mmCIF file of C-alpha atoms in Angstrom:
data_model
loop_
_atom_site.group_PDB
_atom_site.id
_atom_site.type_symbol
_atom_site.label_atom_id
_atom_site.label_comp_id
_atom_site.label_asym_id
_atom_site.label_seq_id
_atom_site.Cartn_x
_atom_site.Cartn_y
_atom_site.Cartn_z
ATOM 1 C CA MET N 1 166.988 195.555 108.888
ATOM 2 C CA ALA N 2 165.533 199.070 109.233
ATOM 3 C CA ALA N 3 165.563 199.443 105.470
ATOM 4 C CA GLY N 4 163.649 196.233 105.099
ATOM 5 C CA PHE N 5 160.690 197.354 107.263
ATOM 6 C CA GLY N 6 160.162 200.795 105.566
ATOM 7 C CA GLY N 7 161.961 200.553 102.235
ATOM 8 C CA ARG N 8 159.255 201.861 99.910
ATOM 9 C CA ALA N 9 158.291 204.839 102.083
ATOM 10 C CA ALA N 10 161.910 205.860 102.569
ATOM 11 C CA ARG N 11 162.619 205.786 98.852
ATOM 12 C CA ALA N 12 159.499 207.829 98.077
ATOM 13 C CA GLY N 13 160.535 210.450 100.616
ATOM 14 C CA ARG N 14 163.986 210.822 99.158
ATOM 15 C CA ALA N 15 162.632 211.094 95.588
ATOM 16 C CA THR N 16 160.239 213.963 96.342
ATOM 17 C CA ALA N 17 162.460 215.894 98.721
ATOM 18 C CA SER N 18 164.715 217.128 95.850
ATOM 19 C CA ARG N 19 161.732 218.465 93.852
ATOM 20 C CA PRO N 20 160.517 221.905 94.925
ATOM 21 C CA GLY N 21 156.748 222.402 95.110
ATOM 22 C CA ILE N 22 155.987 218.735 95.343
ATOM 23 C CA PRO N 23 154.673 217.657 98.755
ATOM 24 C CA GLU N 24 156.584 215.043 100.597
ATOM 25 C CA ALA N 25 155.212 211.558 99.972
ATOM 26 C CA ARG N 26 153.356 209.927 102.889
ATOM 27 C CA PRO N 27 153.912 206.237 103.594
ATOM 28 C CA ALA N 28 151.091 204.141 102.159
ATOM 29 C CA PHE N 29 150.428 202.239 105.424
ATOM 30 C CA THR N 30 151.793 203.466 108.735
ATOM 31 C CA ALA N 31 151.940 201.739 112.091
ATOM 32 C CA HIS N 32 149.029 203.907 113.206
ATOM 33 C CA ASP N 33 146.993 202.660 110.261
ATOM 34 C CA HIS N 34 147.789 199.089 111.290
ATOM 35 C CA ASP N 35 146.481 199.719 114.796
ATOM 36 C CA ARG N 36 143.308 201.386 113.542
ATOM 37 C CA HIS N 37 142.730 198.573 111.042
ATOM 38 C CA ASP N 38 143.107 195.939 113.745
ATOM 39 C CA LEU N 39 140.684 197.822 116.001
ATOM 40 C CA ASP N 40 138.085 198.125 113.233
ATOM 41 C CA ARG N 41 138.419 194.444 112.360
ATOM 42 C CA HIS N 42 138.031 193.496 116.040
ATOM 43 C CA ARG N 43 134.856 195.578 116.267
ATOM 44 C CA LEU N 44 133.452 193.989 113.105
ATOM 45 C CA ASP N 45 134.262 190.488 114.312
ATOM 46 C CA ARG N 46 132.640 191.128 117.666
ATOM 47 C CA HIS N 47 129.569 192.625 115.999
ATOM 48 C CA ASP N 48 129.351 189.662 113.640
ATOM 49 C CA ARG N 49 129.597 187.174 116.498
ATOM 50 C CA ASN N 50 126.905 188.975 118.481
ATOM 51 C CA ARG N 51 124.636 189.110 115.427
ATOM 52 C CA ARG N 52 125.046 185.396 114.722
ATOM 53 C CA ARG N 53 124.472 184.537 118.377
ATOM 54 C CA LEU N 54 121.301 186.630 118.448
ATOM 55 C CA MET N 55 119.984 185.074 115.248
ATOM 56 C CA ALA N 56 120.710 181.553 116.482
ATOM 57 C CA GLY N 57 118.958 182.185 119.782
ATOM 58 C CA ALA N 58 115.929 183.702 118.094
ATOM 59 C CA SER N 59 115.572 180.986 115.472
ATOM 60 C CA ALA N 60 115.961 177.970 117.797
ATOM 61 C CA PRO N 61 112.462 178.141 119.383
ATOM 62 C CA ALA N 62 110.892 178.721 115.982
ATOM 63 C CA SER N 63 112.657 175.731 114.464
ATOM 64 C CA LEU N 64 111.658 173.501 117.386
ATOM 65 C CA ALA N 65 108.063 174.618 117.112
ATOM 66 C CA ALA N 66 108.057 173.659 113.448
ATOM 67 C CA LEU N 67 109.011 170.050 114.214
ATOM 68 C CA PRO N 68 105.834 167.964 114.659
ATOM 69 C CA GLY N 69 107.343 165.208 116.826
ATOM 70 C CA ILE N 70 108.935 167.370 119.521
ATOM 71 C CA ALA N 71 107.239 167.307 122.926
ATOM 72 C CA ARG N 72 106.998 170.742 124.478
ATOM 73 C CA ALA N 73 106.210 171.656 128.046
ATOM 74 C CA VAL N 74 102.937 173.522 128.313
ATOM 75 C CA PRO N 75 102.570 175.693 131.374
ATOM 76 C CA GLY N 76 99.608 174.700 133.471
ATOM 77 C CA PRO N 77 97.012 176.952 135.040
ATOM 78 C CA GLY N 78 99.227 177.469 138.070
ATOM 79 C CA ASP N 79 98.442 174.138 139.702
ATOM 80 C CA ASP N 80 101.135 171.434 139.723
ATOM 81 C CA ALA N 81 98.922 168.784 141.336
ATOM 82 C CA PRO N 82 99.646 165.300 139.916
ATOM 83 C CA VAL N 83 97.061 163.384 137.938
ATOM 84 C CA THR N 84 95.508 160.706 140.145
ATOM 85 C CA ALA N 85 93.192 157.763 139.687
ATOM 86 C CA ARG N 86 91.280 155.486 142.003
ATOM 87 C CA VAL N 87 92.772 152.010 141.905
ATOM 88 C CA ALA N 88 90.916 148.969 143.239
ATOM 89 C CA LEU N 89 93.088 146.034 144.307
ATOM 90 C CA THR N 90 92.530 142.870 146.270
ATOM 91 C CA VAL N 91 95.545 142.754 148.555
ATOM 92 C CA ASN N 92 96.072 139.679 150.718
ATOM 93 C CA GLY N 93 92.410 138.796 150.352
ATOM 94 C CA VAL N 94 91.088 142.266 151.245
ATOM 95 C CA ARG N 95 89.649 144.658 148.657
ATOM 96 C CA ARG N 96 91.336 148.054 148.834
ATOM 97 C CA GLU N 97 90.606 151.258 146.931
ATOM 98 C CA ILE N 98 93.197 154.016 146.947
ATOM 99 C CA ASP N 99 93.735 157.265 145.049
ATOM 100 C CA LEU N 100 97.172 157.155 143.476
ATOM 101 C CA ASP N 101 99.379 159.327 141.353
ATOM 102 C CA LEU N 102 99.499 157.622 137.961
ATOM 103 C CA ARG N 103 103.291 157.365 138.314
ATOM 104 C CA THR N 104 103.151 155.354 141.552
ATOM 105 C CA SER N 105 104.805 151.960 141.323
ATOM 106 C CA LEU N 106 103.069 148.920 142.725
ATOM 107 C CA LEU N 107 105.823 148.641 145.325
ATOM 108 C CA ASP N 108 105.307 152.214 146.530
ATOM 109 C CA ALA N 109 101.548 151.676 146.590
ATOM 110 C CA MET N 110 102.036 148.737 148.951
ATOM 111 C CA ARG N 111 104.636 150.387 151.153
ATOM 112 C CA GLU N 112 103.661 154.067 151.216
ATOM 113 C CA HIS N 113 99.885 153.909 150.841
ATOM 114 C CA LEU N 114 98.845 150.559 152.310
ATOM 115 C CA HIS N 115 101.747 150.420 154.794
ATOM 116 C CA LEU N 116 102.656 146.853 153.860
ATOM 117 C CA THR N 117 106.394 147.263 154.294
ATOM 118 C CA GLY N 118 107.364 143.602 154.041
ATOM 119 C CA SER N 119 108.167 144.026 150.341
ATOM 120 C CA LYS N 120 111.536 145.783 150.242
ATOM 121 C CA LYS N 121 112.938 148.423 147.932
ATOM 122 C CA GLY N 122 116.446 147.244 147.138
ATOM 123 C CA CYS N 123 117.777 148.449 143.795
ATOM 124 C CA ASP N 124 114.520 149.996 142.472
ATOM 125 C CA HIS N 125 115.640 148.787 139.022
ATOM 126 C CA GLY N 126 114.215 145.247 138.953
ATOM 127 C CA GLN N 127 117.608 143.618 139.410
ATOM 128 C CA CYS N 128 117.638 142.354 143.000
ATOM 129 C CA GLY N 129 114.184 140.808 143.526
ATOM 130 C CA ALA N 130 113.703 142.238 147.031
ATOM 131 C CA CYS N 131 110.344 143.688 145.941
ATOM 132 C CA THR N 132 108.947 140.407 144.556
ATOM 133 C CA MET N 133 105.233 139.920 145.134
ATOM 134 C CA ILE N 134 102.621 137.615 143.623
ATOM 135 C CA VAL N 135 100.076 139.184 141.254
ATOM 136 C CA ASN N 136 97.305 136.957 139.908
ATOM 137 C CA GLY N 137 99.424 133.916 140.717
ATOM 138 C CA ARG N 138 102.573 135.161 138.952
ATOM 139 C CA ARG N 139 105.613 136.672 140.650
ATOM 140 C CA ILE N 140 106.628 140.148 139.525
ATOM 141 C CA ASN N 141 108.994 142.903 140.602
ATOM 142 C CA GLY N 142 106.833 145.541 142.239
ATOM 143 C CA CYS N 143 109.287 148.334 141.475
ATOM 144 C CA LEU N 144 109.008 147.852 137.703
ATOM 145 C CA THR N 145 105.258 148.136 137.267
ATOM 146 C CA LEU N 146 102.732 150.896 137.882
ATOM 147 C CA ALA N 147 99.909 150.286 140.311
ATOM 148 C CA VAL N 148 97.278 151.571 137.862
ATOM 149 C CA MET N 149 98.222 148.764 135.466
ATOM 150 C CA HIS N 150 96.831 146.207 137.924
ATOM 151 C CA GLN N 151 93.307 147.479 138.365
ATOM 152 C CA GLY N 152 91.258 144.675 139.955
ATOM 153 C CA ALA N 153 94.245 142.348 140.395
ATOM 154 C CA GLU N 154 94.771 139.945 143.285
ATOM 155 C CA ILE N 155 98.041 140.713 145.005
ATOM 156 C CA THR N 156 99.815 138.688 147.666
ATOM 157 C CA THR N 157 102.685 140.177 149.639
ATOM 158 C CA ILE N 158 104.753 138.517 152.333
ATOM 159 C CA GLU N 159 102.176 139.687 154.903
ATOM 160 C CA GLY N 160 99.527 137.638 153.105
ATOM 161 C CA LEU N 161 101.523 134.398 153.143
ATOM 162 C CA GLY N 162 101.865 134.059 156.881
ATOM 163 C CA GLN N 163 102.142 135.767 160.227
ATOM 164 C CA PRO N 164 104.595 135.255 163.116
ATOM 165 C CA ASP N 165 102.121 133.023 164.928
ATOM 166 C CA ALA N 166 101.043 131.184 161.762
ATOM 167 C CA LEU N 167 103.975 130.855 159.370
ATOM 168 C CA HIS N 168 103.623 129.723 155.791
ATOM 169 C CA PRO N 169 105.337 126.311 155.348
ATOM 170 C CA LEU N 170 108.081 127.916 153.231
ATOM 171 C CA GLN N 171 108.649 130.560 155.900
ATOM 172 C CA ALA N 172 109.007 127.786 158.468
ATOM 173 C CA ALA N 173 111.450 125.961 156.176
ATOM 174 C CA PHE N 174 113.552 129.136 155.884
ATOM 175 C CA VAL N 175 113.751 129.267 159.673
ATOM 176 C CA THR N 176 114.678 125.577 159.919
ATOM 177 C CA HIS N 177 117.415 125.767 157.269
ATOM 178 C CA ASP N 178 118.711 129.268 158.109
ATOM 179 C CA GLY N 179 117.737 130.540 154.677
ATOM 180 C CA TYR N 180 118.688 134.108 155.553
ATOM 181 C CA GLN N 181 121.183 136.229 157.461
ATOM 182 C CA CYS N 182 120.324 139.933 157.462
ATOM 183 C CA GLY N 183 116.799 139.116 156.244
ATOM 184 C CA TYR N 184 116.375 142.120 153.948
ATOM 185 C CA CYS N 185 115.915 140.011 150.812
ATOM 186 C CA THR N 186 113.953 137.265 152.588
ATOM 187 C CA PRO N 187 110.386 138.519 151.868
ATOM 188 C CA GLY N 188 111.151 138.624 148.152
ATOM 189 C CA GLN N 189 112.913 135.254 148.302
ATOM 190 C CA ILE N 190 109.918 133.598 149.961
ATOM 191 C CA CYS N 191 107.314 135.160 147.636
ATOM 192 C CA SER N 192 109.413 134.136 144.652
ATOM 193 C CA GLY N 193 109.960 130.651 146.101
ATOM 194 C CA VAL N 194 106.233 130.034 146.551
ATOM 195 C CA ALA N 195 105.568 131.086 142.950
ATOM 196 C CA VAL N 196 108.525 129.056 141.622
ATOM 197 C CA LEU N 197 107.208 125.829 143.090
ATOM 198 C CA GLU N 198 103.782 126.548 141.592
ATOM 199 C CA GLU N 199 105.451 127.106 138.204
ATOM 200 C CA ILE N 200 107.162 123.714 138.424
ATOM 201 C CA ARG N 201 103.927 121.993 139.423
ATOM 202 C CA ALA N 202 102.161 123.681 136.493
ATOM 203 C CA GLY N 203 104.771 122.272 134.096
ATOM 204 C CA ILE N 204 106.197 125.652 133.045
ATOM 205 C CA PRO N 205 109.740 125.042 131.727
ATOM 206 C CA SER N 206 112.830 127.124 132.440
ATOM 207 C CA HIS N 207 116.248 127.516 130.859
ATOM 208 C CA ALA N 208 117.435 124.624 133.030
ATOM 209 C CA THR N 209 114.731 122.230 131.804
ATOM 210 C CA GLY N 210 116.483 119.501 129.833
ATOM 211 C CA ASP N 211 113.507 117.920 128.057
ATOM 212 C CA LEU N 212 110.748 120.284 127.027
ATOM 213 C CA THR N 213 108.454 117.387 126.131
ATOM 214 C CA ARG N 214 108.274 116.320 129.774
ATOM 215 C CA PRO N 215 107.254 118.215 132.919
ATOM 216 C CA PRO N 216 110.178 119.932 134.674
ATOM 217 C CA GLU N 217 111.648 118.125 137.657
ATOM 218 C CA LEU N 218 112.080 119.612 141.095
ATOM 219 C CA SER N 219 115.880 119.658 141.008
ATOM 220 C CA GLU N 220 118.522 121.916 142.482
ATOM 221 C CA ALA N 221 119.367 123.158 138.988
ATOM 222 C CA GLU N 222 115.731 124.109 138.356
ATOM 223 C CA ILE N 223 115.438 125.914 141.678
ATOM 224 C CA ARG N 224 118.700 127.820 141.239
ATOM 225 C CA GLU N 225 117.810 128.871 137.699
ATOM 226 C CA ARG N 226 114.316 130.043 138.586
ATOM 227 C CA MET N 227 115.494 131.859 141.727
ATOM 228 C CA SER N 228 118.417 133.567 139.980
ATOM 229 C CA GLY N 229 116.542 136.876 139.861
ATOM 230 C CA ASN N 230 116.516 137.080 143.660
ATOM 231 C CA LEU N 231 119.874 138.176 145.026
ATOM 232 C CA CYS N 232 121.164 137.506 148.532
ATOM 233 C CA ARG N 233 124.139 139.662 149.465
ATOM 234 C CA CYS N 234 124.744 137.487 152.504
ATOM 235 C CA GLY N 235 125.214 134.429 150.282
ATOM 236 C CA ALA N 236 122.635 132.096 151.840
ATOM 237 C CA TYR N 237 121.817 130.501 148.481
ATOM 238 C CA SER N 238 122.492 126.871 149.424
ATOM 239 C CA ASN N 239 120.304 127.209 152.531
ATOM 240 C CA ILE N 240 117.526 128.753 150.457
ATOM 241 C CA VAL N 241 117.649 125.813 148.027
ATOM 242 C CA GLU N 242 117.479 123.379 150.955
ATOM 243 C CA ALA N 243 114.490 125.220 152.422
ATOM 244 C CA MET N 244 112.625 125.189 149.108
ATOM 245 C CA THR N 245 113.387 121.499 148.530
ATOM 246 C CA ASP N 246 112.165 120.634 152.024
ATOM 247 C CA TYR N 247 108.958 122.623 151.533
ATOM 248 C CA ALA N 248 108.312 121.076 148.103
ATOM 249 C CA GLU N 249 108.740 117.558 149.457
ATOM 250 C CA GLN N 250 106.386 118.276 152.348
ATOM 251 C CA ALA N 251 103.806 119.730 149.971
ATOM 252 C CA SER N 252 104.101 116.731 147.634
ATOM 253 C CA GLY N 253 103.711 114.319 150.555
ATOM 254 C CA SER N 254 100.646 116.106 151.865
ATOM 255 C CA ARG N 255 99.057 116.066 148.397
ATOM 256 C CA ALA N 256 99.794 112.358 147.972
#
């Protein structure tokens, strides 16, 4: 096995040793040469990696700057104050003007700036309906829209529908039929319910409307479909439907 590792060098040594005046042959590649070669290759590899890393880091900002569609942060003059605008709204019959950050949602404008905390922040993703309010006669999720988008709009929150000593008829129906348990979703349920009944009276169809050539009927299926965007974790859905049906019948009787 020893002959296998150094065969050529050993044979060269034996061939020259018998000839006077001829220097002894040196192995072509010794173990020391192997070590030095490995060290040099390691240094070259490390140098190459560092060079490539440096070039990549230096070229990245330049390549990004060359792309026309890339948004880049521009440092300001040292002031991080948000951009604001004066927004005029008619809230519950009262004209209000407030200076708002352009990113302020309508829900936060009501709760944090006008201190109308009846509208609740549930999911903040437009999926639960707890923030429902009525804007220009249509129900919307206050968490999904910016306040500046509703300049001059008429907004009704739960505070504008009724007060403890003068309940809205639908609020009274919720009390009569136990249309709530914890009550967190109730303001959104009632605002949505008032708008739903107006939609049905206006003849606006829904997915549950069977015949689009005729006005929608005030049925349990219609109410459940139209109220499906308002979630109640307590599960008071049947009581809510009863309260809305009772209120609708009372309103129809009073109009007749």
